[in-house]
XYZ file of N, CA and C in Angstrom:
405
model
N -113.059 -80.898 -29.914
C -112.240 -79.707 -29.733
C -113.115 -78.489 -29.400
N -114.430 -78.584 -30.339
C -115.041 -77.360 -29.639
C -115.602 -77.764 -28.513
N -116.313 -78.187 -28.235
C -116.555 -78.580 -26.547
C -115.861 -78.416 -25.672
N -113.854 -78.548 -25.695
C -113.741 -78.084 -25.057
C -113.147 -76.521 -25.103
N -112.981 -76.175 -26.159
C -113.135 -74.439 -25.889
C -114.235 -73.604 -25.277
N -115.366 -74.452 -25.166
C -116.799 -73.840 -24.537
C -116.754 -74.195 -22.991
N -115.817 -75.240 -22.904
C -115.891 -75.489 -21.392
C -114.910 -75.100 -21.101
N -113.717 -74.292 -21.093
C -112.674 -73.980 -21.043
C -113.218 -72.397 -20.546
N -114.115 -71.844 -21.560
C -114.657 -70.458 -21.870
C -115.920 -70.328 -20.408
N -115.967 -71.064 -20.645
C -117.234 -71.126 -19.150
C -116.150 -70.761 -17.792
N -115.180 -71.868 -17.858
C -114.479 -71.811 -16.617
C -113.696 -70.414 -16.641
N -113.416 -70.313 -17.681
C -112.720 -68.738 -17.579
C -113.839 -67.498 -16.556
N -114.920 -67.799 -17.686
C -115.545 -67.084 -17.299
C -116.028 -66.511 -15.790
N -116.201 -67.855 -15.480
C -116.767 -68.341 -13.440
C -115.614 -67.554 -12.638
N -114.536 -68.130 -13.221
C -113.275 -67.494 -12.138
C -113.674 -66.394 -11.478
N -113.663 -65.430 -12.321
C -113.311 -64.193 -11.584
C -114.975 -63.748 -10.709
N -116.386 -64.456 -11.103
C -117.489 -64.236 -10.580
C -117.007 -65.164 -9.165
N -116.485 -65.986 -9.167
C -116.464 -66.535 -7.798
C -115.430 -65.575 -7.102
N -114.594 -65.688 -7.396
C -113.594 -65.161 -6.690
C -114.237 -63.656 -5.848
N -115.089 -63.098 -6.952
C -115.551 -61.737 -5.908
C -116.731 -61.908 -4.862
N -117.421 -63.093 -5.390
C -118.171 -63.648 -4.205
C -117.521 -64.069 -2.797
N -116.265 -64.752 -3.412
C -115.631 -64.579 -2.000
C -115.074 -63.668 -0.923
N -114.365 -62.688 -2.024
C -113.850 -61.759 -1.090
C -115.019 -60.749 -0.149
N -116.806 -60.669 -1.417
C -117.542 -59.631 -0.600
C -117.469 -60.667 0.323
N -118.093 -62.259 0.597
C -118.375 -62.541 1.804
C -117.811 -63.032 2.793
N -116.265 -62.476 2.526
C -115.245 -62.468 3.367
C -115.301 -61.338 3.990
N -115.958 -60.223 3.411
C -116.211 -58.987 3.991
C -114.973 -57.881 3.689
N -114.258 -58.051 2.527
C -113.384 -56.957 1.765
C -113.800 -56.353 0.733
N -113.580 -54.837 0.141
C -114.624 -54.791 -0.418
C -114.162 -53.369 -1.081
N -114.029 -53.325 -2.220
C -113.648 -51.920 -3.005
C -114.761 -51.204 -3.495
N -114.988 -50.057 -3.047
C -116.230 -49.507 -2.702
C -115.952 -47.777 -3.312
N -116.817 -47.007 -4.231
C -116.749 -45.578 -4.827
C -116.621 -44.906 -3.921
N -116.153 -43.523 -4.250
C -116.174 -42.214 -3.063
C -117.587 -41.770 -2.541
N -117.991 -42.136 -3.279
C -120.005 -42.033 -3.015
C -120.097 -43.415 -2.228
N -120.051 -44.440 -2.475
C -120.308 -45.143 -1.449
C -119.447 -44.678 0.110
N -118.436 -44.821 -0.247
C -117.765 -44.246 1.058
C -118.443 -42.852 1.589
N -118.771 -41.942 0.870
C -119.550 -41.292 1.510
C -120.675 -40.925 2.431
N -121.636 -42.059 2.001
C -122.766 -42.781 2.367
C -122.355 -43.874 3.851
N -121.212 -44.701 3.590
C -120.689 -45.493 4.741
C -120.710 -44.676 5.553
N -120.251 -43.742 5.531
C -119.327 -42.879 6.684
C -120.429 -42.002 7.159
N -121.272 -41.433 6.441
C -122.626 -41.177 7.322
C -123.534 -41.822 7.840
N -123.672 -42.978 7.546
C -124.596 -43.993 7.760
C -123.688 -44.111 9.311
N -122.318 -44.475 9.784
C -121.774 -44.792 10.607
C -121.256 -43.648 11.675
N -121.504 -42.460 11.369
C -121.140 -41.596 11.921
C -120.672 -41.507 13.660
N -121.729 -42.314 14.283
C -122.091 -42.649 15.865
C -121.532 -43.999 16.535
N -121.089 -44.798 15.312
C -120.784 -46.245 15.087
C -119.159 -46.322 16.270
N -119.020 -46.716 17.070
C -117.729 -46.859 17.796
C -116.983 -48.067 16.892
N -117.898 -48.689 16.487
C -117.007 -50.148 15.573
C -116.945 -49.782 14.379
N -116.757 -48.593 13.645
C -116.543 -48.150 12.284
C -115.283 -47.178 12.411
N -113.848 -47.515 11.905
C -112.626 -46.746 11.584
C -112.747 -46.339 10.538
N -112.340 -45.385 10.142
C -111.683 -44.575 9.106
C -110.110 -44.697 9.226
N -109.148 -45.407 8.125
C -107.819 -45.216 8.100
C -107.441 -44.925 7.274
N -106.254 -43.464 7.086
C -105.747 -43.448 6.348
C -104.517 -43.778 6.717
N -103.983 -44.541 5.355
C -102.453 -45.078 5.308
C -101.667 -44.290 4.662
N -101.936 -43.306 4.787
C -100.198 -42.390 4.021
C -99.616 -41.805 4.974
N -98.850 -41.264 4.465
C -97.539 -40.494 5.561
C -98.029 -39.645 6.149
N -97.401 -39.314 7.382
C -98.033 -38.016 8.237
C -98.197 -36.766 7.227
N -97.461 -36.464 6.305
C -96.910 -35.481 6.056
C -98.503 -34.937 5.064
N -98.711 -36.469 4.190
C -99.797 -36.609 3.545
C -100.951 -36.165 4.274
N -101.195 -36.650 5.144
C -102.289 -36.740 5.760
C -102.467 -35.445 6.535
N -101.467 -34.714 6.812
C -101.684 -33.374 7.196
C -102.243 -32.583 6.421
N -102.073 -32.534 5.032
C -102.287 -32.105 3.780
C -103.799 -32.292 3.311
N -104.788 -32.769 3.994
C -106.582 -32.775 4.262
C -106.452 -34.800 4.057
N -107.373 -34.598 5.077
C -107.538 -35.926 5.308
C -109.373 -35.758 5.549
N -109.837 -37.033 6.066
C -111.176 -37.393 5.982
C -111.193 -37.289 7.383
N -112.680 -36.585 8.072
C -112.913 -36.314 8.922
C -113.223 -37.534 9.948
N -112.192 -37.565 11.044
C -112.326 -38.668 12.366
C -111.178 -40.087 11.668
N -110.790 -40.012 10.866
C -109.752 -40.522 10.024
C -108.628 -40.898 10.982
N -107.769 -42.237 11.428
C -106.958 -42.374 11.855
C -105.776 -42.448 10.969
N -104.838 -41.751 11.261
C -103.390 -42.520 10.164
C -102.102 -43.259 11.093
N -101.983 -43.807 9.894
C -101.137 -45.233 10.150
C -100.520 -45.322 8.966
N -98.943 -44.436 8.836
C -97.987 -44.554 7.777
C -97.779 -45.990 7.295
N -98.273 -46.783 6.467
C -97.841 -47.927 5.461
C -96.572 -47.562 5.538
N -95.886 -46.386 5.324
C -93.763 -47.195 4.909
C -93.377 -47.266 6.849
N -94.396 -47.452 7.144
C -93.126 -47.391 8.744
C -92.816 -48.730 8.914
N -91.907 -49.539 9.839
C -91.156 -50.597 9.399
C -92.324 -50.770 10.453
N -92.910 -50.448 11.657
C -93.927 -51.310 11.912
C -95.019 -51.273 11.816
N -95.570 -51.144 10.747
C -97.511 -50.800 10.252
C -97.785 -52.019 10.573
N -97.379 -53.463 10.193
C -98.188 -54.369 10.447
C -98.174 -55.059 11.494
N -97.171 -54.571 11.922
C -96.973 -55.051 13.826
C -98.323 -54.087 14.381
N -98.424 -52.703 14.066
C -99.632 -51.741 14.586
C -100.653 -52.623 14.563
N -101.039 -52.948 12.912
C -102.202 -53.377 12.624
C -102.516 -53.967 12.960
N -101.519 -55.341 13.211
C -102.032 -56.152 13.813
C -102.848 -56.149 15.230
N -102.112 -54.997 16.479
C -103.116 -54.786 17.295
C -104.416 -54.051 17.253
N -104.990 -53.631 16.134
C -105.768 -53.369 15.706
C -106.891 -54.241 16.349
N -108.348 -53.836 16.489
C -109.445 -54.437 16.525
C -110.171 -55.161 15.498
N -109.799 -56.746 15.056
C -110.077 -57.435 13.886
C -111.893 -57.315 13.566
N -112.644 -57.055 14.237
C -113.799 -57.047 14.237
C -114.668 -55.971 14.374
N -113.682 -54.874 13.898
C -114.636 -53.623 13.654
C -114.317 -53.460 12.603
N -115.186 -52.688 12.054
C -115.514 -52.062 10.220
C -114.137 -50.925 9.795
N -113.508 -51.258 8.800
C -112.559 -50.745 8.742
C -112.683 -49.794 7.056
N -112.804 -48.478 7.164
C -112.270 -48.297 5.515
C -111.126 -47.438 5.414
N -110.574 -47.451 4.041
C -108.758 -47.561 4.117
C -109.420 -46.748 2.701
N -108.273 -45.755 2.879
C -107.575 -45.175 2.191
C -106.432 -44.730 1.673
N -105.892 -44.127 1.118
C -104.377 -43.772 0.476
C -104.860 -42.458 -0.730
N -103.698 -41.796 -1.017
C -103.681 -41.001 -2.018
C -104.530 -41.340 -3.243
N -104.027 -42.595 -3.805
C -104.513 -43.179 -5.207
C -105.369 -44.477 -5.064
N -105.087 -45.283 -4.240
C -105.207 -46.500 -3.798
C -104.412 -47.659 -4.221
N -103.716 -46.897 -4.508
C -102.177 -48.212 -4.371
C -101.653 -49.110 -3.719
N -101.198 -47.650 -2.127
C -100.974 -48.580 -0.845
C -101.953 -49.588 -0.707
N -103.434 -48.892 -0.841
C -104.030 -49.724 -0.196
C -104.870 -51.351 -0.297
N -104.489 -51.483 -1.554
C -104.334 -52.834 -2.552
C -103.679 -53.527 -1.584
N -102.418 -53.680 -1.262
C -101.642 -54.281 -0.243
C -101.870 -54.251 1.092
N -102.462 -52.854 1.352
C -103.141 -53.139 2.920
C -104.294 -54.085 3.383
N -105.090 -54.282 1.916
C -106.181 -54.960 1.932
C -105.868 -56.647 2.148
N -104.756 -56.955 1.595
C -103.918 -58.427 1.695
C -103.422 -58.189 3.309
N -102.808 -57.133 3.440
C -102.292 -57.660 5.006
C -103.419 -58.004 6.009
N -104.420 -57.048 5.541
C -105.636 -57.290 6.224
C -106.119 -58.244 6.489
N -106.292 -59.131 5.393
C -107.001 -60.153 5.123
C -105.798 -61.536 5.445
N -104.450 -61.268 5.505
C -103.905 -62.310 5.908
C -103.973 -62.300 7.783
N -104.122 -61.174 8.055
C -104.586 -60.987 9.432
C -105.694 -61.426 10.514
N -106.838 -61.451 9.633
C -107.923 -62.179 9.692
C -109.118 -60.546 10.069
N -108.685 -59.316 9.576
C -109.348 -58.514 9.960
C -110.830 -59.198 9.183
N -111.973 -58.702 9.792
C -113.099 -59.335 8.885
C -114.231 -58.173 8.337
N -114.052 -56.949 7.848
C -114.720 -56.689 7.638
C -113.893 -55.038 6.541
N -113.336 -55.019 5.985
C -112.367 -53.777 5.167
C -113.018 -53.181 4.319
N -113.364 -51.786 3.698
C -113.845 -51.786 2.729
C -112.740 -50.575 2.151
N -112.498 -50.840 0.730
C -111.036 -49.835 0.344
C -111.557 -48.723 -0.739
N -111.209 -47.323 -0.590
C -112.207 -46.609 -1.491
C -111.412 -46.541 -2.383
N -111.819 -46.352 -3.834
C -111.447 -46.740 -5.007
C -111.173 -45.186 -5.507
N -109.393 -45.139 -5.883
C -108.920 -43.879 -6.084
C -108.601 -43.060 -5.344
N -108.949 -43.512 -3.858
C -108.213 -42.732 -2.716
C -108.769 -41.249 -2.489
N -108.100 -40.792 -1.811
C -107.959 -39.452 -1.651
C -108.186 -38.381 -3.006
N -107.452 -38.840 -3.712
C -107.519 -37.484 -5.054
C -109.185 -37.695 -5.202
N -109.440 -38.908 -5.226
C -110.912 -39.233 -6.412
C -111.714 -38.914 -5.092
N -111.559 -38.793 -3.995
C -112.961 -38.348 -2.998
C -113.183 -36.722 -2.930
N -111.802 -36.010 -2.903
C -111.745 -34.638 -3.260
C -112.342 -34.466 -4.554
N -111.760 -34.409 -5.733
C -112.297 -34.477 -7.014
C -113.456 -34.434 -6.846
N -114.288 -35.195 -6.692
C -116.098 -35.414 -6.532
C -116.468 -34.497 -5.430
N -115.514 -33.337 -4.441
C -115.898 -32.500 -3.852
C -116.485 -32.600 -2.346
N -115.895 -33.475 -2.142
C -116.440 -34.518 -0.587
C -115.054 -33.408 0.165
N -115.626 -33.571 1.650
C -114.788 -32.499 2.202
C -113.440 -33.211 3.564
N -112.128 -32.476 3.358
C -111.233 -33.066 4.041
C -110.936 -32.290 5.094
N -110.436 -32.400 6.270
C -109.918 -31.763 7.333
C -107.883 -31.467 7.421
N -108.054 -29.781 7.184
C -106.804 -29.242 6.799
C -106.083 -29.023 8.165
């Protein structure tokens, strides 16, 4: 019986270490406002590096991230858009909180985009830390 609670406890354990091995080298990837910060300068010149934000126009009028495309998530066709999207350029996604973008990251990835990275906390948490938006 204890043997197998120790092997039970192992496998618990592995799960979730594999599972994120897969998704980094699937190339999805939830990443700080400091890292995103760093991405986005590092890529500045990059033609194969997007910036998307997924909130509403209305949102996104309201300061967004500089060179930032938006692409409203509630429109009935975001994933018809996305889909014409370029699957093989560097993509990072944002949203207000990062809610939407939990789910954008699945459409993504059922899409076969290959390379997403989603900033963690969105919009509020890149302001907050004082990173600058375009009004």
């Amino acid at each position: 019986m204890l043997r197998l609670m120790s092997v039970l406890l192992v496998i618990a354990l592995l799960i979730p270490v594999m599972s994120c091995s897969i998704s980094r080298s699937a190339g999805f990837e939830d990443i700080s406002v400091e890292e995103c910060y760093t991405l986005i300068q590092e890529n500045q010149e990059n033609p194969d590096f997007i910036i998307l934000d997924v909130r509403t126009p209305s949102e996104y009028a309201s300061g967004y991230i500089e060179n930032a495309v938006n692409l409203d998530y509630y429109e009935d066709d975001f994933e018809i858009t996305l889909d014409t999207y370029d699957k093989n350029k560097t993509y990072l996604i944002y949203c207000r909180t990062a809610n939407r973008t939990a789910s954008v990251m699945n459409i993504m990835q059922r899409l076969e985009f290959t390379g997403v990275y989603n900033m963690r906390g969105g919009i509020n948490a890149w302001t907050s830390a004082g990173y600058p938006v375009v009004t």
